[in-house]
Amino acid sequence: MGKVVILGVFVADTAYRAARMPKMGETILGNTFALGPGGKGSNQAVAAGKLGGDVTIISRLGEDDFGQMALQTWKAADVKGAIKYSPDAYTGAAFIFIDDKTGDNAIIISPGAAADISVEDIRENADLIAAADVFLTQLEQPIDVAHEGLITAKRNGKITILNPAPAAELPKEVFEVCDYITPNETEAEAITGLPVRNEIEAETAAQSLAALGVKTPIITMGEQGAFLFGYGMVRAYNAGSVVETTGAGDAFNGAFAVALSEGKSAVDAVRFGCATAAISVTRPGTAPSMPTRDEVEQLLRA
Ligand code: RIB
C-alpha cells in the first residue's frame, strides 16, 4: 500500500439546491439543503482513504462542532490526521449552490482555522512528508504553505501533485516543483490565459503549463475526461446520471494520488481518477459521494 500525504483544508459544506442563483438583493426559495463534510484537501483524503490508500492529512481545525465532523469523517475513511488546533478560530464552512437541473455548482469557501496553516506546520511534518510516496495539495490554504510542502516533498524525491484550486496567480517557482498539476478547464484558463474547451485547446494549455516548469500537466475536463500531457485524452467513464458535480475534481485527485503511490503509470492513474470521479458525480455531496475500491475497479472492468 502506497503512502499519500495531503496538505489541505476541511470545511463543512452547506449545500443548497435551487433553480438558479439569487440576484443581489433577492431572496429565492431553494428545493433542498444538506450539511456535510467538505474542503478540497479533506475530500481528496477521504477519496484516497476509501480507495485503500495509507493517507495522512496535514491541516488545522477549530475546537467546535465542525472540527468534530472532520475527525468523524476522517475516522470513517481511514484517514490519519496531522492536525493543529487554532483555539481562537472557527472550523471553516462553504456555501455551495447546486443547479437543480444540471448538478453544476458555484462555491464560496471560508477556510477559518485552516487559513492559519503555516510554513512552520510543514516544517514540523517534514519527516511525515519524507516518508510518503506521493504529496498532494491544493490552494485553499496559503500558497506559500503549499509551496513549502511541494519543496519538502521534492527535496525528498517524492511525487508531487498540485491541484490548483481555487485558481490563483502562482509564482513560477511553484510550477517548478510540481511533477503533476491538475487544473480543470477554468483553472487552466485562469493560469495560462488560454481557453480550454476541447482536446486541441487542452493540448495547447498543457504545453503552456509545461513551459512554466511542470513535468506533466493534466487538465480535467468533466464529461470529456482528462487531458494527460504527452499522452492525449483519457475518455470519461459513464457510471450513471449526474446528480451533483461538486467534489468530482477531488475524487479524481485523491484517486490519482493513490494510484501513483501504488506504482501505476500516469495514464492508468488518470483512468483510475476518471472512474472514481464518474461514480462520485452520480451521488449527492462531496466527501460522502466518494466510492469504494471495488466500485471503481468494477467500472474500470466494465
Ligand atoms: O471541491 C469541492 C469542495 O470545494 C467543496 O467540498 C467545498 O468545501 C470547496 O472547498
PDB file of N, CA and C in Angstrom, residues 173-260:
ATOM      1  N   GLU A 173       8.237  29.553  -9.394  1.00  0.00           N
ATOM      2  CA  GLU A 173       8.914  28.507  -8.588  1.00  0.00           C
ATOM      3  C   GLU A 173       7.958  27.416  -8.122  1.00  0.00           C
ATOM      4  N   VAL A 174       6.682  27.746  -8.012  1.00  0.00           N
ATOM      5  CA  VAL A 174       5.715  26.719  -7.588  1.00  0.00           C
ATOM      6  C   VAL A 174       5.586  25.657  -8.681  1.00  0.00           C
ATOM      7  N   PHE A 175       5.480  26.117  -9.940  1.00  0.00           N
ATOM      8  CA  PHE A 175       5.321  25.160 -11.047  1.00  0.00           C
ATOM      9  C   PHE A 175       6.528  24.222 -11.134  1.00  0.00           C
ATOM     10  N   GLU A 176       7.708  24.777 -10.816  1.00  0.00           N
ATOM     11  CA  GLU A 176       8.949  24.014 -10.995  1.00  0.00           C
ATOM     12  C   GLU A 176       9.079  22.840 -10.026  1.00  0.00           C
ATOM     13  N   VAL A 177       8.277  22.834  -8.945  1.00  0.00           N
ATOM     14  CA  VAL A 177       8.353  21.698  -8.006  1.00  0.00           C
ATOM     15  C   VAL A 177       7.129  20.786  -8.139  1.00  0.00           C
ATOM     16  N   CYS A 178       6.418  20.919  -9.253  1.00  0.00           N
ATOM     17  CA  CYS A 178       5.235  20.070  -9.491  1.00  0.00           C
ATOM     18  C   CYS A 178       5.558  18.983 -10.510  1.00  0.00           C
ATOM     19  N   ASP A 179       5.455  17.720 -10.095  1.00  0.00           N
ATOM     20  CA  ASP A 179       5.511  16.645 -11.098  1.00  0.00           C
ATOM     21  C   ASP A 179       4.232  16.683 -11.921  1.00  0.00           C
ATOM     22  N   TYR A 180       3.122  16.830 -11.216  1.00  0.00           N
ATOM     23  CA  TYR A 180       1.819  16.905 -11.885  1.00  0.00           C
ATOM     24  C   TYR A 180       1.072  18.137 -11.394  1.00  0.00           C
ATOM     25  N   ILE A 181       0.341  18.771 -12.305  1.00  0.00           N
ATOM     26  CA  ILE A 181      -0.597  19.820 -11.913  1.00  0.00           C
ATOM     27  C   ILE A 181      -1.933  19.414 -12.532  1.00  0.00           C
ATOM     28  N   THR A 182      -3.035  19.618 -11.785  1.00  0.00           N
ATOM     29  CA  THR A 182      -4.310  19.045 -12.233  1.00  0.00           C
ATOM     30  C   THR A 182      -5.447  20.083 -12.239  1.00  0.00           C
ATOM     31  N   PRO A 183      -5.311  21.163 -13.012  1.00  0.00           N
ATOM     32  CA  PRO A 183      -6.414  22.122 -13.072  1.00  0.00           C
ATOM     33  C   PRO A 183      -7.594  21.566 -13.869  1.00  0.00           C
ATOM     34  N   ASN A 184      -8.797  22.101 -13.609  1.00  0.00           N
ATOM     35  CA  ASN A 184      -9.902  21.835 -14.540  1.00  0.00           C
ATOM     36  C   ASN A 184      -9.807  22.890 -15.656  1.00  0.00           C
ATOM     37  N   GLU A 185     -10.783  22.901 -16.558  1.00  0.00           N
ATOM     38  CA  GLU A 185     -10.705  23.813 -17.724  1.00  0.00           C
ATOM     39  C   GLU A 185     -10.615  25.273 -17.276  1.00  0.00           C
ATOM     40  N   THR A 186     -11.455  25.645 -16.292  1.00  0.00           N
ATOM     41  CA  THR A 186     -11.500  27.040 -15.834  1.00  0.00           C
ATOM     42  C   THR A 186     -10.177  27.432 -15.184  1.00  0.00           C
ATOM     43  N   GLU A 187      -9.661  26.538 -14.344  1.00  0.00           N
ATOM     44  CA  GLU A 187      -8.399  26.843 -13.648  1.00  0.00           C
ATOM     45  C   GLU A 187      -7.240  26.895 -14.645  1.00  0.00           C
ATOM     46  N   ALA A 188      -7.252  26.006 -15.637  1.00  0.00           N
ATOM     47  CA  ALA A 188      -6.185  26.015 -16.651  1.00  0.00           C
ATOM     48  C   ALA A 188      -6.215  27.338 -17.407  1.00  0.00           C
ATOM     49  N   GLU A 189      -7.428  27.808 -17.720  1.00  0.00           N
ATOM     50  CA  GLU A 189      -7.549  29.087 -18.434  1.00  0.00           C
ATOM     51  C   GLU A 189      -7.071  30.242 -17.548  1.00  0.00           C
ATOM     52  N   ALA A 190      -7.425  30.186 -16.254  1.00  0.00           N
ATOM     53  CA  ALA A 190      -7.006  31.268 -15.348  1.00  0.00           C
ATOM     54  C   ALA A 190      -5.480  31.330 -15.248  1.00  0.00           C
ATOM     55  N   ILE A 191      -4.825  30.182 -15.283  1.00  0.00           N
ATOM     56  CA  ILE A 191      -3.357  30.175 -15.152  1.00  0.00           C
ATOM     57  C   ILE A 191      -2.675  30.561 -16.464  1.00  0.00           C
ATOM     58  N   THR A 192      -3.175  30.007 -17.565  1.00  0.00           N
ATOM     59  CA  THR A 192      -2.444  30.181 -18.833  1.00  0.00           C
ATOM     60  C   THR A 192      -2.998  31.320 -19.689  1.00  0.00           C
ATOM     61  N   GLY A 193      -4.239  31.737 -19.408  1.00  0.00           N
ATOM     62  CA  GLY A 193      -4.884  32.747 -20.250  1.00  0.00           C
ATOM     63  C   GLY A 193      -5.433  32.148 -21.531  1.00  0.00           C
ATOM     64  N   LEU A 194      -5.403  30.816 -21.647  1.00  0.00           N
ATOM     65  CA  LEU A 194      -5.860  30.160 -22.876  1.00  0.00           C
ATOM     66  C   LEU A 194      -7.171  29.420 -22.618  1.00  0.00           C
ATOM     67  N   PRO A 195      -8.135  29.520 -23.525  1.00  0.00           N
ATOM     68  CA  PRO A 195      -9.388  28.800 -23.312  1.00  0.00           C
ATOM     69  C   PRO A 195      -9.188  27.288 -23.463  1.00  0.00           C
ATOM     70  N   VAL A 196      -9.950  26.522 -22.684  1.00  0.00           N
ATOM     71  CA  VAL A 196      -9.853  25.052 -22.793  1.00  0.00           C
ATOM     72  C   VAL A 196     -11.268  24.501 -22.956  1.00  0.00           C
ATOM     73  N   ARG A 197     -11.647  24.223 -24.238  1.00  0.00           N
ATOM     74  CA  ARG A 197     -12.989  23.691 -24.487  1.00  0.00           C
ATOM     75  C   ARG A 197     -12.940  22.321 -25.136  1.00  0.00           C
ATOM     76  N   ASN A 198     -11.780  21.951 -25.696  1.00  0.00           N
ATOM     77  CA  ASN A 198     -11.681  20.670 -26.407  1.00  0.00           C
ATOM     78  C   ASN A 198     -10.238  20.166 -26.313  1.00  0.00           C
ATOM     79  N   GLU A 199     -10.022  18.994 -26.904  1.00  0.00           N
ATOM     80  CA  GLU A 199      -8.707  18.340 -26.773  1.00  0.00           C
ATOM     81  C   GLU A 199      -7.566  19.194 -27.343  1.00  0.00           C
ATOM     82  N   ILE A 200      -7.840  19.835 -28.480  1.00  0.00           N
ATOM     83  CA  ILE A 200      -6.773  20.630 -29.117  1.00  0.00           C
ATOM     84  C   ILE A 200      -6.373  21.802 -28.222  1.00  0.00           C
ATOM     85  N   GLU A 201      -7.393  22.489 -27.664  1.00  0.00           N
ATOM     86  CA  GLU A 201      -7.102  23.627 -26.781  1.00  0.00           C
ATOM     87  C   GLU A 201      -6.439  23.137 -25.486  1.00  0.00           C
ATOM     88  N   ALA A 202      -6.837  21.960 -25.028  1.00  0.00           N
ATOM     89  CA  ALA A 202      -6.238  21.408 -23.801  1.00  0.00           C
ATOM     90  C   ALA A 202      -4.751  21.142 -24.024  1.00  0.00           C
ATOM     91  N   GLU A 203      -4.420  20.641 -25.209  1.00  0.00           N
ATOM     92  CA  GLU A 203      -3.010  20.354 -25.506  1.00  0.00           C
ATOM     93  C   GLU A 203      -2.188  21.654 -25.486  1.00  0.00           C
ATOM     94  N   THR A 204      -2.737  22.715 -26.062  1.00  0.00           N
ATOM     95  CA  THR A 204      -2.019  23.996 -26.094  1.00  0.00           C
ATOM     96  C   THR A 204      -1.834  24.532 -24.667  1.00  0.00           C
ATOM     97  N   ALA A 205      -2.892  24.462 -23.868  1.00  0.00           N
ATOM     98  CA  ALA A 205      -2.796  24.940 -22.482  1.00  0.00           C
ATOM     99  C   ALA A 205      -1.813  24.076 -21.683  1.00  0.00           C
ATOM    100  N   ALA A 206      -1.830  22.765 -21.933  1.00  0.00           N
ATOM    101  CA  ALA A 206      -0.918  21.855 -21.226  1.00  0.00           C
ATOM    102  C   ALA A 206       0.536  22.173 -21.595  1.00  0.00           C
ATOM    103  N   GLN A 207       0.755  22.501 -22.871  1.00  0.00           N
ATOM    104  CA  GLN A 207       2.119  22.878 -23.310  1.00  0.00           C
ATOM    105  C   GLN A 207       2.571  24.135 -22.568  1.00  0.00           C
ATOM    106  N   SER A 208       1.643  25.059 -22.396  1.00  0.00           N
ATOM    107  CA  SER A 208       1.974  26.308 -21.707  1.00  0.00           C
ATOM    108  C   SER A 208       2.294  26.024 -20.227  1.00  0.00           C
ATOM    109  N   LEU A 209       1.572  25.105 -19.617  1.00  0.00           N
ATOM    110  CA  LEU A 209       1.868  24.738 -18.215  1.00  0.00           C
ATOM    111  C   LEU A 209       3.226  24.042 -18.121  1.00  0.00           C
ATOM    112  N   ALA A 210       3.529  23.207 -19.119  1.00  0.00           N
ATOM    113  CA  ALA A 210       4.832  22.519 -19.134  1.00  0.00           C
ATOM    114  C   ALA A 210       5.956  23.546 -19.282  1.00  0.00           C
ATOM    115  N   ALA A 211       5.704  24.578 -20.099  1.00  0.00           N
ATOM    116  CA  ALA A 211       6.725  25.620 -20.311  1.00  0.00           C
ATOM    117  C   ALA A 211       6.982  26.394 -19.012  1.00  0.00           C
ATOM    118  N   LEU A 212       5.998  26.417 -18.123  1.00  0.00           N
ATOM    119  CA  LEU A 212       6.192  27.099 -16.833  1.00  0.00           C
ATOM    120  C   LEU A 212       7.055  26.262 -15.872  1.00  0.00           C
ATOM    121  N   GLY A 213       7.239  24.972 -16.203  1.00  0.00           N
ATOM    122  CA  GLY A 213       8.120  24.143 -15.386  1.00  0.00           C
ATOM    123  C   GLY A 213       7.475  22.891 -14.821  1.00  0.00           C
ATOM    124  N   VAL A 214       6.164  22.678 -15.070  1.00  0.00           N
ATOM    125  CA  VAL A 214       5.504  21.455 -14.578  1.00  0.00           C
ATOM    126  C   VAL A 214       5.953  20.279 -15.435  1.00  0.00           C
ATOM    127  N   LYS A 215       6.253  19.131 -14.797  1.00  0.00           N
ATOM    128  CA  LYS A 215       6.710  17.971 -15.564  1.00  0.00           C
ATOM    129  C   LYS A 215       5.561  17.438 -16.443  1.00  0.00           C
ATOM    130  N   THR A 216       4.442  17.141 -15.803  1.00  0.00           N
ATOM    131  CA  THR A 216       3.323  16.556 -16.547  1.00  0.00           C
ATOM    132  C   THR A 216       2.000  17.223 -16.178  1.00  0.00           C
ATOM    133  N   PRO A 217       1.552  18.193 -16.961  1.00  0.00           N
ATOM    134  CA  PRO A 217       0.239  18.785 -16.702  1.00  0.00           C
ATOM    135  C   PRO A 217      -0.894  17.822 -17.096  1.00  0.00           C
ATOM    136  N   ILE A 218      -1.952  17.866 -16.304  1.00  0.00           N
ATOM    137  CA  ILE A 218      -3.172  17.105 -16.610  1.00  0.00           C
ATOM    138  C   ILE A 218      -4.315  18.101 -16.489  1.00  0.00           C
ATOM    139  N   ILE A 219      -5.186  18.168 -17.492  1.00  0.00           N
ATOM    140  CA  ILE A 219      -6.345  19.069 -17.390  1.00  0.00           C
ATOM    141  C   ILE A 219      -7.601  18.217 -17.311  1.00  0.00           C
ATOM    142  N   THR A 220      -8.334  18.359 -16.198  1.00  0.00           N
ATOM    143  CA  THR A 220      -9.563  17.579 -16.054  1.00  0.00           C
ATOM    144  C   THR A 220     -10.685  18.338 -16.760  1.00  0.00           C
ATOM    145  N   MET A 221     -11.498  17.582 -17.518  1.00  0.00           N
ATOM    146  CA  MET A 221     -12.466  18.246 -18.409  1.00  0.00           C
ATOM    147  C   MET A 221     -13.870  17.660 -18.282  1.00  0.00           C
ATOM    148  N   GLY A 222     -14.267  17.375 -17.043  1.00  0.00           N
ATOM    149  CA  GLY A 222     -15.641  16.946 -16.788  1.00  0.00           C
ATOM    150  C   GLY A 222     -16.046  15.752 -17.620  1.00  0.00           C
ATOM    151  N   GLU A 223     -17.176  15.892 -18.318  1.00  0.00           N
ATOM    152  CA  GLU A 223     -17.727  14.739 -19.054  1.00  0.00           C
ATOM    153  C   GLU A 223     -16.896  14.347 -20.271  1.00  0.00           C
ATOM    154  N   GLN A 224     -15.875  15.199 -20.631  1.00  0.00           N
ATOM    155  CA  GLN A 224     -14.985  14.814 -21.742  1.00  0.00           C
ATOM    156  C   GLN A 224     -13.873  13.877 -21.262  1.00  0.00           C
ATOM    157  N   GLY A 225     -13.526  13.926 -19.988  1.00  0.00           N
ATOM    158  CA  GLY A 225     -12.434  13.109 -19.462  1.00  0.00           C
ATOM    159  C   GLY A 225     -11.294  13.983 -18.982  1.00  0.00           C
ATOM    160  N   ALA A 226     -10.055  13.565 -19.234  1.00  0.00           N
ATOM    161  CA  ALA A 226      -8.900  14.348 -18.780  1.00  0.00           C
ATOM    162  C   ALA A 226      -7.812  14.299 -19.842  1.00  0.00           C
ATOM    163  N   PHE A 227      -7.144  15.458 -20.021  1.00  0.00           N
ATOM    164  CA  PHE A 227      -6.043  15.516 -20.988  1.00  0.00           C
ATOM    165  C   PHE A 227      -4.731  15.321 -20.238  1.00  0.00           C
ATOM    166  N   LEU A 228      -3.993  14.289 -20.632  1.00  0.00           N
ATOM    167  CA  LEU A 228      -2.698  13.983 -19.999  1.00  0.00           C
ATOM    168  C   LEU A 228      -1.588  14.373 -20.968  1.00  0.00           C
ATOM    169  N   PHE A 229      -0.762  15.326 -20.560  1.00  0.00           N
ATOM    170  CA  PHE A 229       0.331  15.825 -21.411  1.00  0.00           C
ATOM    171  C   PHE A 229       1.259  14.675 -21.797  1.00  0.00           C
ATOM    172  N   GLY A 230       1.579  14.576 -23.084  1.00  0.00           N
ATOM    173  CA  GLY A 230       2.465  13.507 -23.553  1.00  0.00           C
ATOM    174  C   GLY A 230       1.716  12.237 -23.906  1.00  0.00           C
ATOM    175  N   TYR A 231       0.432  12.191 -23.632  1.00  0.00           N
ATOM    176  CA  TYR A 231      -0.374  11.006 -23.964  1.00  0.00           C
ATOM    177  C   TYR A 231      -1.579  11.393 -24.821  1.00  0.00           C
ATOM    178  N   GLY A 232      -2.373  12.348 -24.309  1.00  0.00           N
ATOM    179  CA  GLY A 232      -3.597  12.741 -25.017  1.00  0.00           C
ATOM    180  C   GLY A 232      -4.793  12.617 -24.106  1.00  0.00           C
ATOM    181  N   MET A 233      -5.940  12.434 -24.718  1.00  0.00           N
ATOM    182  CA  MET A 233      -7.200  12.445 -23.958  1.00  0.00           C
ATOM    183  C   MET A 233      -7.478  11.066 -23.345  1.00  0.00           C
ATOM    184  N   VAL A 234      -7.793  11.058 -22.068  1.00  0.00           N
ATOM    185  CA  VAL A 234      -8.319   9.831 -21.436  1.00  0.00           C
ATOM    186  C   VAL A 234      -9.816  10.077 -21.323  1.00  0.00           C
ATOM    187  N   ARG A 235     -10.613   9.246 -21.994  1.00  0.00           N
ATOM    188  CA  ARG A 235     -12.059   9.491 -22.046  1.00  0.00           C
ATOM    189  C   ARG A 235     -12.722   9.267 -20.697  1.00  0.00           C
ATOM    190  N   ALA A 236     -13.794  10.011 -20.467  1.00  0.00           N
ATOM    191  CA  ALA A 236     -14.531   9.886 -19.194  1.00  0.00           C
ATOM    192  C   ALA A 236     -15.285   8.552 -19.156  1.00  0.00           C
ATOM    193  N   TYR A 237     -15.566   8.080 -17.965  1.00  0.00           N
ATOM    194  CA  TYR A 237     -16.391   6.879 -17.778  1.00  0.00           C
ATOM    195  C   TYR A 237     -17.822   7.313 -17.501  1.00  0.00           C
ATOM    196  N   ASN A 238     -18.761   6.441 -17.831  1.00  0.00           N
ATOM    197  CA  ASN A 238     -20.164   6.731 -17.546  1.00  0.00           C
ATOM    198  C   ASN A 238     -20.636   5.759 -16.463  1.00  0.00           C
ATOM    199  N   ALA A 239     -20.939   6.323 -15.295  1.00  0.00           N
ATOM    200  CA  ALA A 239     -21.375   5.462 -14.187  1.00  0.00           C
ATOM    201  C   ALA A 239     -22.854   5.694 -13.866  1.00  0.00           C
ATOM    202  N   GLY A 240     -23.534   6.461 -14.718  1.00  0.00           N
ATOM    203  CA  GLY A 240     -24.952   6.736 -14.482  1.00  0.00           C
ATOM    204  C   GLY A 240     -25.246   8.221 -14.580  1.00  0.00           C
ATOM    205  N   SER A 241     -26.485   8.607 -14.247  1.00  0.00           N
ATOM    206  CA  SER A 241     -26.901  10.007 -14.386  1.00  0.00           C
ATOM    207  C   SER A 241     -26.194  10.903 -13.381  1.00  0.00           C
ATOM    208  N   VAL A 242     -25.887  12.124 -13.822  1.00  0.00           N
ATOM    209  CA  VAL A 242     -25.201  13.087 -12.953  1.00  0.00           C
ATOM    210  C   VAL A 242     -26.194  13.699 -11.970  1.00  0.00           C
ATOM    211  N   VAL A 243     -25.860  13.600 -10.676  1.00  0.00           N
ATOM    212  CA  VAL A 243     -26.690  14.200  -9.623  1.00  0.00           C
ATOM    213  C   VAL A 243     -26.047  15.496  -9.145  1.00  0.00           C
ATOM    214  N   GLU A 244     -24.714  15.462  -8.958  1.00  0.00           N
ATOM    215  CA  GLU A 244     -24.014  16.644  -8.449  1.00  0.00           C
ATOM    216  C   GLU A 244     -22.542  16.545  -8.804  1.00  0.00           C
ATOM    217  N   THR A 245     -21.999  17.601  -9.403  1.00  0.00           N
ATOM    218  CA  THR A 245     -20.596  17.533  -9.835  1.00  0.00           C
ATOM    219  C   THR A 245     -19.617  18.039  -8.758  1.00  0.00           C
ATOM    220  N   THR A 246     -20.134  18.620  -7.662  1.00  0.00           N
ATOM    221  CA  THR A 246     -19.233  19.135  -6.618  1.00  0.00           C
ATOM    222  C   THR A 246     -18.368  17.989  -6.090  1.00  0.00           C
ATOM    223  N   GLY A 247     -17.062  18.219  -6.009  1.00  0.00           N
ATOM    224  CA  GLY A 247     -16.178  17.199  -5.450  1.00  0.00           C
ATOM    225  C   GLY A 247     -15.642  16.225  -6.487  1.00  0.00           C
ATOM    226  N   ALA A 248     -16.068  16.366  -7.759  1.00  0.00           N
ATOM    227  CA  ALA A 248     -15.589  15.432  -8.787  1.00  0.00           C
ATOM    228  C   ALA A 248     -14.071  15.573  -8.965  1.00  0.00           C
ATOM    229  N   GLY A 249     -13.585  16.823  -8.938  1.00  0.00           N
ATOM    230  CA  GLY A 249     -12.140  17.056  -9.054  1.00  0.00           C
ATOM    231  C   GLY A 249     -11.404  16.444  -7.868  1.00  0.00           C
ATOM    232  N   ASP A 250     -12.015  16.507  -6.709  1.00  0.00           N
ATOM    233  CA  ASP A 250     -11.379  15.926  -5.514  1.00  0.00           C
ATOM    234  C   ASP A 250     -11.312  14.402  -5.632  1.00  0.00           C
ATOM    235  N   ALA A 251     -12.393  13.816  -6.146  1.00  0.00           N
ATOM    236  CA  ALA A 251     -12.403  12.359  -6.356  1.00  0.00           C
ATOM    237  C   ALA A 251     -11.257  11.988  -7.294  1.00  0.00           C
ATOM    238  N   PHE A 252     -11.118  12.759  -8.385  1.00  0.00           N
ATOM    239  CA  PHE A 252     -10.053  12.488  -9.356  1.00  0.00           C
ATOM    240  C   PHE A 252      -8.684  12.558  -8.671  1.00  0.00           C
ATOM    241  N   ASN A 253      -8.445  13.658  -7.947  1.00  0.00           N
ATOM    242  CA  ASN A 253      -7.107  13.878  -7.369  1.00  0.00           C
ATOM    243  C   ASN A 253      -6.747  12.846  -6.300  1.00  0.00           C
ATOM    244  N   GLY A 254      -7.706  12.526  -5.427  1.00  0.00           N
ATOM    245  CA  GLY A 254      -7.439  11.526  -4.375  1.00  0.00           C
ATOM    246  C   GLY A 254      -7.105  10.178  -5.002  1.00  0.00           C
ATOM    247  N   ALA A 255      -7.884   9.801  -6.016  1.00  0.00           N
ATOM    248  CA  ALA A 255      -7.681   8.503  -6.673  1.00  0.00           C
ATOM    249  C   ALA A 255      -6.369   8.493  -7.458  1.00  0.00           C
ATOM    250  N   PHE A 256      -6.088   9.591  -8.152  1.00  0.00           N
ATOM    251  CA  PHE A 256      -4.859   9.699  -8.946  1.00  0.00           C
ATOM    252  C   PHE A 256      -3.634   9.529  -8.031  1.00  0.00           C
ATOM    253  N   ALA A 257      -3.689  10.179  -6.866  1.00  0.00           N
ATOM    254  CA  ALA A 257      -2.570  10.089  -5.915  1.00  0.00           C
ATOM    255  C   ALA A 257      -2.390   8.654  -5.408  1.00  0.00           C
ATOM    256  N   VAL A 258      -3.493   7.992  -5.086  1.00  0.00           N
ATOM    257  CA  VAL A 258      -3.390   6.605  -4.597  1.00  0.00           C
ATOM    258  C   VAL A 258      -2.779   5.716  -5.673  1.00  0.00           C
ATOM    259  N   ALA A 259      -3.272   5.869  -6.898  1.00  0.00           N
ATOM    260  CA  ALA A 259      -2.774   5.013  -7.986  1.00  0.00           C
ATOM    261  C   ALA A 259      -1.273   5.230  -8.208  1.00  0.00           C
ATOM    262  N   LEU A 260      -0.821   6.492  -8.197  1.00  0.00           N
ATOM    263  CA  LEU A 260       0.619   6.751  -8.364  1.00  0.00           C
ATOM    264  C   LEU A 260       1.409   6.158  -7.203  1.00  0.00           C
TER     265      LEU A 260
END
